[in-house]
Backbone as CSV, one residue per row, in Angstrom:
resi,resn,N_x,N_y,N_z,CA_x,CA_y,CA_z,C_x,C_y,C_z
1,LEU,-4.937,6.493,19.699,-4.867,5.575,18.529,-5.862,4.342,19.173
2,GLY,-5.328,4.027,20.715,-5.258,2.761,21.253,-6.753,1.431,20.380
3,LYS,-6.700,0.856,21.023,-8.125,0.309,20.879,-9.048,0.694,21.420
4,ASP,-10.285,0.097,20.391,-11.568,0.875,21.072,-11.838,-0.781,21.800
5,ALA,-13.631,0.024,21.656,-14.841,-1.074,22.418,-15.570,-1.749,21.292
6,GLY,-14.955,-1.667,19.795,-14.994,-2.612,18.361,-14.609,-3.015,18.321
7,GLY,-13.017,-3.627,19.130,-12.058,-4.024,18.223,-11.743,-3.880,16.637
8,GLY,-11.770,-2.431,16.505,-11.350,-2.038,15.101,-10.062,-1.152,15.807
9,GLY,-9.649,-0.945,16.714,-9.159,0.227,17.125,-7.300,0.413,17.075
10,GLU,-6.975,-1.194,16.673,-5.955,-1.443,16.090,-5.077,-1.565,14.766
11,ALA,-6.097,-1.421,13.687,-6.557,-1.120,12.162,-6.584,0.220,11.851
12,MET,-7.248,0.725,12.727,-6.888,2.148,12.864,-5.537,2.967,13.158
13,SER,-5.235,2.566,14.449,-3.872,3.189,14.780,-3.140,3.225,13.959
14,MET,-2.280,1.275,12.754,-1.617,1.535,12.058,-2.367,2.624,10.834
15,ARG,-3.250,2.367,10.283,-3.947,2.885,9.288,-2.769,4.744,9.299
16,ALA,-3.374,4.987,11.222,-3.331,6.280,11.937,-1.679,6.458,11.487
17,LYS,-0.800,5.926,11.991,0.745,5.853,11.804,1.304,5.520,10.369
18,ASN,1.040,4.635,9.156,0.664,4.547,8.048,1.039,5.864,7.543
19,ILE,-0.762,6.782,7.640,-0.463,8.381,6.794,0.565,9.175,7.498
20,VAL,0.371,9.288,9.347,1.774,10.386,9.686,2.821,9.789,8.753
21,ALA,3.402,8.862,9.231,5.013,8.550,8.039,4.570,9.425,7.114
22,GLY,3.286,7.841,6.064,4.097,8.671,4.803,3.853,10.225,4.686
23,SER,3.297,10.964,5.122,3.280,12.069,5.210,4.389,12.622,5.881
24,CYS,5.137,12.697,6.144,6.680,12.904,7.104,7.235,12.613,5.842
25,GLY,7.873,11.609,6.146,8.610,11.195,4.307,8.413,12.035,3.115
26,GLY,6.646,12.448,2.666,6.371,12.909,1.597,6.973,14.602,1.321
27,LEU,6.996,15.435,2.908,6.933,16.579,3.475,8.779,16.155,3.527
28,THR,8.722,16.035,3.618,10.613,15.740,3.701,10.862,16.248,2.307
29,MET,10.805,14.794,2.021,10.702,15.199,0.077,10.352,15.808,-0.172
30,ILE,8.969,16.350,-0.634,8.918,17.643,-1.296,9.952,19.214,-1.421
31,SER,9.856,18.998,-0.110,11.139,20.225,0.879,12.824,20.333,0.271
32,ILE,13.479,18.767,0.669,14.155,19.147,-0.121,14.121,18.515,-1.900
33,PHE,13.684,18.192,-2.101,14.483,18.238,-3.755,12.868,19.277,-4.965
34,HIS,11.902,20.146,-4.296,11.474,21.129,-4.593,11.568,21.827,-5.705
35,PRO,13.286,22.056,-5.315,14.224,23.407,-6.308,14.336,22.167,-7.826
36,LEU,14.296,20.497,-7.366,15.256,20.319,-9.135,13.930,19.929,-9.632
37,ASP,12.605,19.986,-8.908,11.715,19.538,-10.371,11.051,20.870,-10.988
38,THR,11.187,21.974,-9.854,11.017,23.829,-11.313,11.711,23.467,-11.208
39,ILE,13.037,23.259,-11.869,13.952,23.401,-12.735,13.920,22.189,-13.917
40,LYS,13.498,20.995,-13.383,13.435,20.309,-14.746,11.623,20.807,-15.598
41,THR,11.069,21.723,-14.475,9.580,21.738,-14.974,9.699,22.883,-16.325
42,ARG,10.613,23.944,-15.370,10.867,25.152,-16.792,11.959,25.028,-17.688
43,VAL,12.806,23.563,-17.522,13.745,23.314,-18.642,12.538,22.765,-19.647
44,GLN,11.582,21.590,-19.033,10.172,21.107,-20.226,10.066,21.673,-21.090
45,THR,9.497,22.693,-20.096,8.522,23.685,-20.427,8.967,24.892,-21.598
46,GLN,10.165,24.962,-21.878,10.405,26.562,-22.348,10.288,26.679,-23.839
47,ALA,10.273,25.391,-24.745,10.041,25.701,-26.218,7.911,25.754,-25.910
48,SER,7.864,25.026,-25.159,6.183,25.262,-25.823,5.888,26.559,-25.293
49,VAL,6.512,27.127,-23.838,6.112,28.945,-23.876,6.489,29.801,-24.721
50,PHE,7.983,29.455,-25.371,8.482,30.777,-26.288,9.343,30.319,-27.066
51,ALA,9.462,31.253,-28.297,9.783,30.931,-28.855,10.916,30.512,-29.379
52,SER,12.094,30.593,-28.683,13.333,30.347,-28.415,13.338,30.071,-27.200
53,ALA,14.986,29.016,-26.884,14.300,28.812,-25.669,15.379,29.176,-24.602
54,MET,14.822,29.087,-24.008,15.124,30.667,-22.791,16.923,29.838,-22.104
55,TYR,16.869,28.666,-21.593,18.173,28.180,-21.001,18.663,27.038,-21.355
56,SER,19.757,27.077,-20.884,20.647,25.477,-22.310,20.971,24.662,-21.349
57,GLY,20.766,24.548,-20.918,20.030,22.928,-19.547,19.918,23.165,-18.174
58,PRO,19.837,22.488,-17.543,19.573,22.772,-15.972,20.480,23.898,-15.344
59,VAL,22.059,23.442,-15.494,22.532,24.471,-14.518,22.040,25.827,-15.054
60,ASP,22.122,26.203,-16.271,21.437,27.672,-16.783,20.313,28.486,-15.946
61,CYS,19.605,27.055,-16.045,18.380,27.532,-15.171,18.459,27.369,-14.067
62,PHE,18.717,26.895,-12.931,19.297,27.754,-11.778,19.570,28.507,-11.671
63,ARG,20.959,28.874,-12.277,21.413,30.019,-12.203,20.487,31.377,-12.376
64,LYS,20.212,30.972,-13.833,19.210,32.464,-14.321,17.592,32.604,-13.548
65,THR,17.914,31.224,-12.816,16.166,31.727,-12.098,16.507,32.344,-10.425
66,VAL,17.673,31.711,-10.053,18.393,32.225,-8.870,18.928,33.998,-8.873
67,GLU,19.471,34.246,-9.788,19.019,35.637,-9.983,17.961,36.950,-10.113
68,ALA,17.123,35.850,-11.723,15.606,36.667,-11.731,15.099,36.966,-9.913
69,GLU,14.556,35.587,-9.746,14.363,35.046,-8.479,14.223,34.846,-7.151
70,GLY,15.216,35.052,-6.824,16.166,34.980,-5.355,16.220,33.044,-5.543
71,VAL,16.555,32.520,-4.297,16.080,31.443,-3.956,14.612,31.230,-3.743
72,ARG,14.255,31.614,-3.430,12.456,31.534,-3.251,11.992,31.409,-4.343
73,GLY,12.740,31.542,-5.654,12.231,30.999,-7.142,12.389,29.488,-6.789
74,LEU,13.113,29.227,-6.797,13.546,27.762,-6.477,12.427,26.392,-5.796
75,TYR,11.535,27.819,-4.836,10.455,27.096,-4.551,9.329,27.536,-4.827
76,LYS,8.729,28.124,-5.877,7.664,28.578,-6.233,6.513,26.608,-6.247
77,GLY,5.512,27.224,-5.550,4.735,26.186,-5.775,5.006,25.345,-5.042
78,LEU,5.525,25.320,-3.834,5.877,24.785,-2.874,4.249,24.457,-2.277
79,THR,4.188,25.296,-2.034,2.679,25.049,-1.056,1.557,24.079,-1.198
80,SER,1.140,24.054,-3.174,0.722,22.918,-2.936,1.395,21.424,-2.927
81,PRO,2.256,21.059,-3.806,2.480,20.306,-3.444,2.669,19.853,-2.099
82,LEU,2.519,19.953,-0.895,2.784,20.211,0.301,1.695,19.657,0.790
83,ALA,0.871,20.309,0.027,-1.303,20.239,1.146,-0.908,18.686,0.248
84,GLY,-0.825,19.015,-0.996,-1.086,17.968,-1.463,-0.761,16.111,-1.594
85,ILE,0.348,16.553,-0.058,0.958,15.289,0.170,0.233,14.684,0.810
86,VAL,-0.230,15.205,1.915,-1.601,14.967,2.965,-1.871,14.090,2.220
87,PHE,-2.961,14.600,1.733,-4.374,14.179,1.191,-3.927,12.775,0.340
88,TYR,-2.900,13.168,-0.606,-1.823,11.473,-1.597,-1.973,10.679,-0.656
89,ASN,-1.089,10.647,0.414,-0.465,9.581,1.924,-1.939,9.161,2.012
90,ALA,-2.721,9.707,2.342,-3.568,9.724,3.306,-5.062,8.869,2.024
91,ALA,-5.230,8.875,0.443,-5.250,7.504,0.160,-5.129,7.017,-0.589
92,SER,-3.278,6.629,0.152,-3.104,5.838,-0.790,-3.144,4.726,0.397
93,PHE,-2.317,4.672,1.045,-2.804,4.065,2.454,-4.038,3.254,2.448
94,THR,-4.984,4.878,2.390,-6.659,4.021,2.896,-6.454,3.592,2.158
95,ALA,-6.939,3.219,0.478,-7.571,2.437,-0.765,-6.703,1.145,-0.381
96,TYR,-5.026,1.560,-0.467,-4.252,0.369,-0.703,-5.165,-1.065,0.098
97,ASP,-5.093,-0.534,1.431,-5.351,-1.646,2.480,-6.471,-1.953,2.780
98,GLU,-7.519,-0.978,1.840,-9.279,-1.323,1.237,-9.108,-2.372,0.588
99,ILE,-8.904,-1.965,-0.392,-8.367,-2.666,-1.798,-7.875,-4.480,-0.929
100,LYS,-6.831,-4.113,-0.285,-5.932,-5.639,-0.391,-7.007,-6.617,0.974
101,LEU,-7.611,-5.305,1.916,-8.664,-5.778,2.798,-10.001,-6.400,1.748
102,ALA,-10.580,-6.421,0.995,-11.262,-6.769,-0.161,-10.883,-8.122,-1.190
103,LEU,-9.704,-7.859,-1.132,-9.362,-9.082,-2.023,-9.223,-10.027,-1.138
104,SER,-8.943,-9.891,0.362,-8.619,-11.386,1.079,-9.675,-11.926,1.460
105,ALA,-11.099,-11.174,1.002,-12.169,-11.532,1.556,-13.448,-12.307,0.765
106,ARG,-11.668,-12.804,-0.124,-12.384,-13.996,-0.699,-13.095,-15.819,-0.226
107,ALA,-13.089,-15.788,1.152,-12.828,-17.251,1.915,-14.060,-17.813,2.030
108,PRO,-13.933,-18.980,1.909,-15.202,-19.873,1.349,-15.814,-19.543,2.936
109,GLU,-17.512,-20.050,3.131,-18.573,-19.721,3.462,-18.043,-20.297,5.016
110,GLY,-17.444,-19.489,5.680,-17.515,-20.933,7.388,-15.628,-20.933,6.879
111,GLY,-14.888,-20.512,6.425,-13.375,-21.392,6.199,-12.047,-19.409,6.387
112,VAL,-10.974,-19.825,5.894,-10.627,-18.574,5.888,-9.897,-18.574,5.217
113,ALA,-9.740,-17.439,4.705,-9.320,-16.770,3.649,-7.986,-17.248,3.120
114,PRO,-7.362,-17.776,1.937,-6.240,-17.784,1.731,-5.284,-16.417,1.412
115,PRO,-4.303,-16.956,1.819,-3.178,-15.733,1.996,-3.378,-15.032,0.405
116,LEU,-3.458,-13.429,0.163,-2.612,-12.833,-1.406,-1.583,-13.307,-1.761
117,GLU,-1.846,-13.768,-2.611,-0.996,-13.296,-3.818,-0.749,-11.993,-4.785
118,THR,0.494,-12.666,-5.453,1.026,-11.767,-5.939,0.467,-11.034,-7.228
119,HIS,-0.508,-11.299,-8.234,-1.057,-10.313,-8.616,-2.602,-9.807,-8.215
120,HIS,-2.523,-10.363,-6.751,-3.566,-9.531,-6.085,-2.765,-8.042,-5.717
121,TYR,-1.487,-7.811,-5.426,-0.984,-7.472,-5.083,-0.956,-6.498,-5.801
122,PHE,-0.654,-6.216,-7.286,-0.496,-6.286,-8.505,-2.228,-4.951,-8.489
123,ALA,-2.671,-6.596,-8.203,-4.320,-5.072,-8.866,-4.236,-4.685,-7.630
124,ALA,-4.221,-4.510,-5.974,-4.202,-3.680,-5.522,-3.443,-2.353,-5.799
125,GLY,-2.079,-2.700,-6.219,-0.927,-1.328,-6.160,-1.799,-0.618,-7.470
126,ALA,-2.391,-1.139,-8.648,-2.872,-0.039,-9.444,-4.533,0.309,-9.165
127,LEU,-5.307,-0.271,-8.064,-6.522,0.463,-7.956,-6.054,1.171,-7.711
128,THR,-4.723,1.255,-6.412,-4.722,2.608,-5.413,-3.980,3.487,-6.982
129,GLY,-3.083,3.038,-7.118,-2.835,4.672,-8.218,-3.712,5.648,-9.012
130,LEU,-5.073,4.541,-9.130,-5.591,4.578,-9.583,-6.544,5.675,-8.776
131,ALA,-6.841,5.289,-7.740,-7.893,6.138,-6.661,-6.846,7.629,-6.793
132,VAL,-5.431,7.037,-6.386,-4.572,8.408,-5.920,-4.521,9.425,-7.030
133,THR,-4.721,9.167,-7.595,-4.295,10.511,-9.489,-5.675,11.194,-9.405
134,CYS,-6.766,10.500,-8.510,-7.915,11.442,-8.775,-7.587,13.294,-7.218
135,CYS,-6.596,12.517,-6.861,-6.293,13.286,-5.350,-5.420,14.217,-5.651
136,GLU,-4.766,13.648,-6.658,-2.774,14.189,-6.316,-2.437,15.322,-7.573
137,HIS,-3.500,14.504,-8.788,-3.277,15.736,-10.372,-3.640,17.340,-9.717
138,PRO,-4.990,17.751,-9.364,-5.607,19.320,-8.619,-3.956,19.593,-8.357
139,PHE,-3.549,19.495,-7.561,-2.290,19.714,-6.860,-1.013,20.173,-7.318
140,ASP,-0.654,18.684,-8.307,0.076,18.543,-9.131,0.110,19.727,-10.728
141,LEU,-1.487,20.052,-10.825,-1.361,21.626,-11.928,-0.979,22.370,-11.228
142,VAL,-1.171,22.925,-10.118,-1.472,24.127,-9.766,0.298,24.310,-9.393
143,LYS,0.886,23.695,-9.013,2.038,23.158,-8.881,3.127,23.733,-10.074
144,CYS,2.723,23.078,-11.187,3.507,23.260,-12.124,2.676,24.672,-12.982
145,LYS,1.888,24.954,-12.232,1.334,26.818,-12.982,2.627,27.440,-12.234
146,LEU,2.307,27.128,-10.960,3.040,28.333,-10.118,4.579,28.479,-10.218
147,GLN,4.945,27.058,-10.987,6.773,26.990,-10.794,6.720,27.585,-11.950
148,LEU,5.676,28.221,-12.694,6.561,28.663,-14.899,6.402,30.280,-13.898
149,GLU,5.722,30.901,-13.400,5.171,32.151,-13.284,6.797,32.952,-13.658
150,GLY,7.618,32.797,-12.550,8.808,33.587,-12.851,9.639,32.767,-14.520
151,MET,9.416,32.649,-14.678,9.710,32.327,-16.565,9.417,33.820,-17.008
152,ARG,8.669,34.773,-17.382,8.371,35.147,-17.808,9.417,36.839,-17.435
153,ARG,9.324,36.386,-16.203,10.720,37.718,-16.102,11.802,37.227,-16.676
154,VAL,11.938,36.473,-16.847,13.645,35.449,-16.670,13.329,35.690,-18.291
155,ALA,12.345,35.409,-18.936,12.282,36.199,-20.587,12.517,37.669,-20.934
156,ALA,11.986,38.035,-20.356,12.032,39.699,-20.195,13.320,39.927,-19.782
157,GLY,14.194,39.638,-20.075,15.411,40.396,-19.711,15.380,40.856,-18.644
158,LYS,15.282,40.243,-17.337,15.036,41.037,-15.722,16.189,40.406,-15.074
159,VAL,17.276,39.743,-15.869,17.966,38.866,-15.055,19.298,39.694,-14.135
């Protein structure tokens, strides 16, 4: 990831570092907080999936999930966001850097581009969010569907 003959190696090195660092952080975060996301998803969707509420709250959802499915039940759907975070971060960091680069390329002919202003960073962030949603949404949809799988077993009284 060092410099190359074209001189773009340094930028590529920083892009690669951003993607790796963001992916490692994302993988760690997802691995730790996924059980909470599973509980949240199940509590939020219980009314739309079943005629009556299955859980009295998050603690009840946690208890019933572990009783019916074991601790692994809390990690249902984990593979989808783990795979998705790599694509998400790659798209996020790359899009943000490229959009900032495009915004800074507004220098007068032969001059130096003025520094980006706050509204440029805002625009870069907003456009990045729009771009990465396309990468992240399919993974999130699969994750939610997998998280809800065990609810049918709990509803059937196999707790």
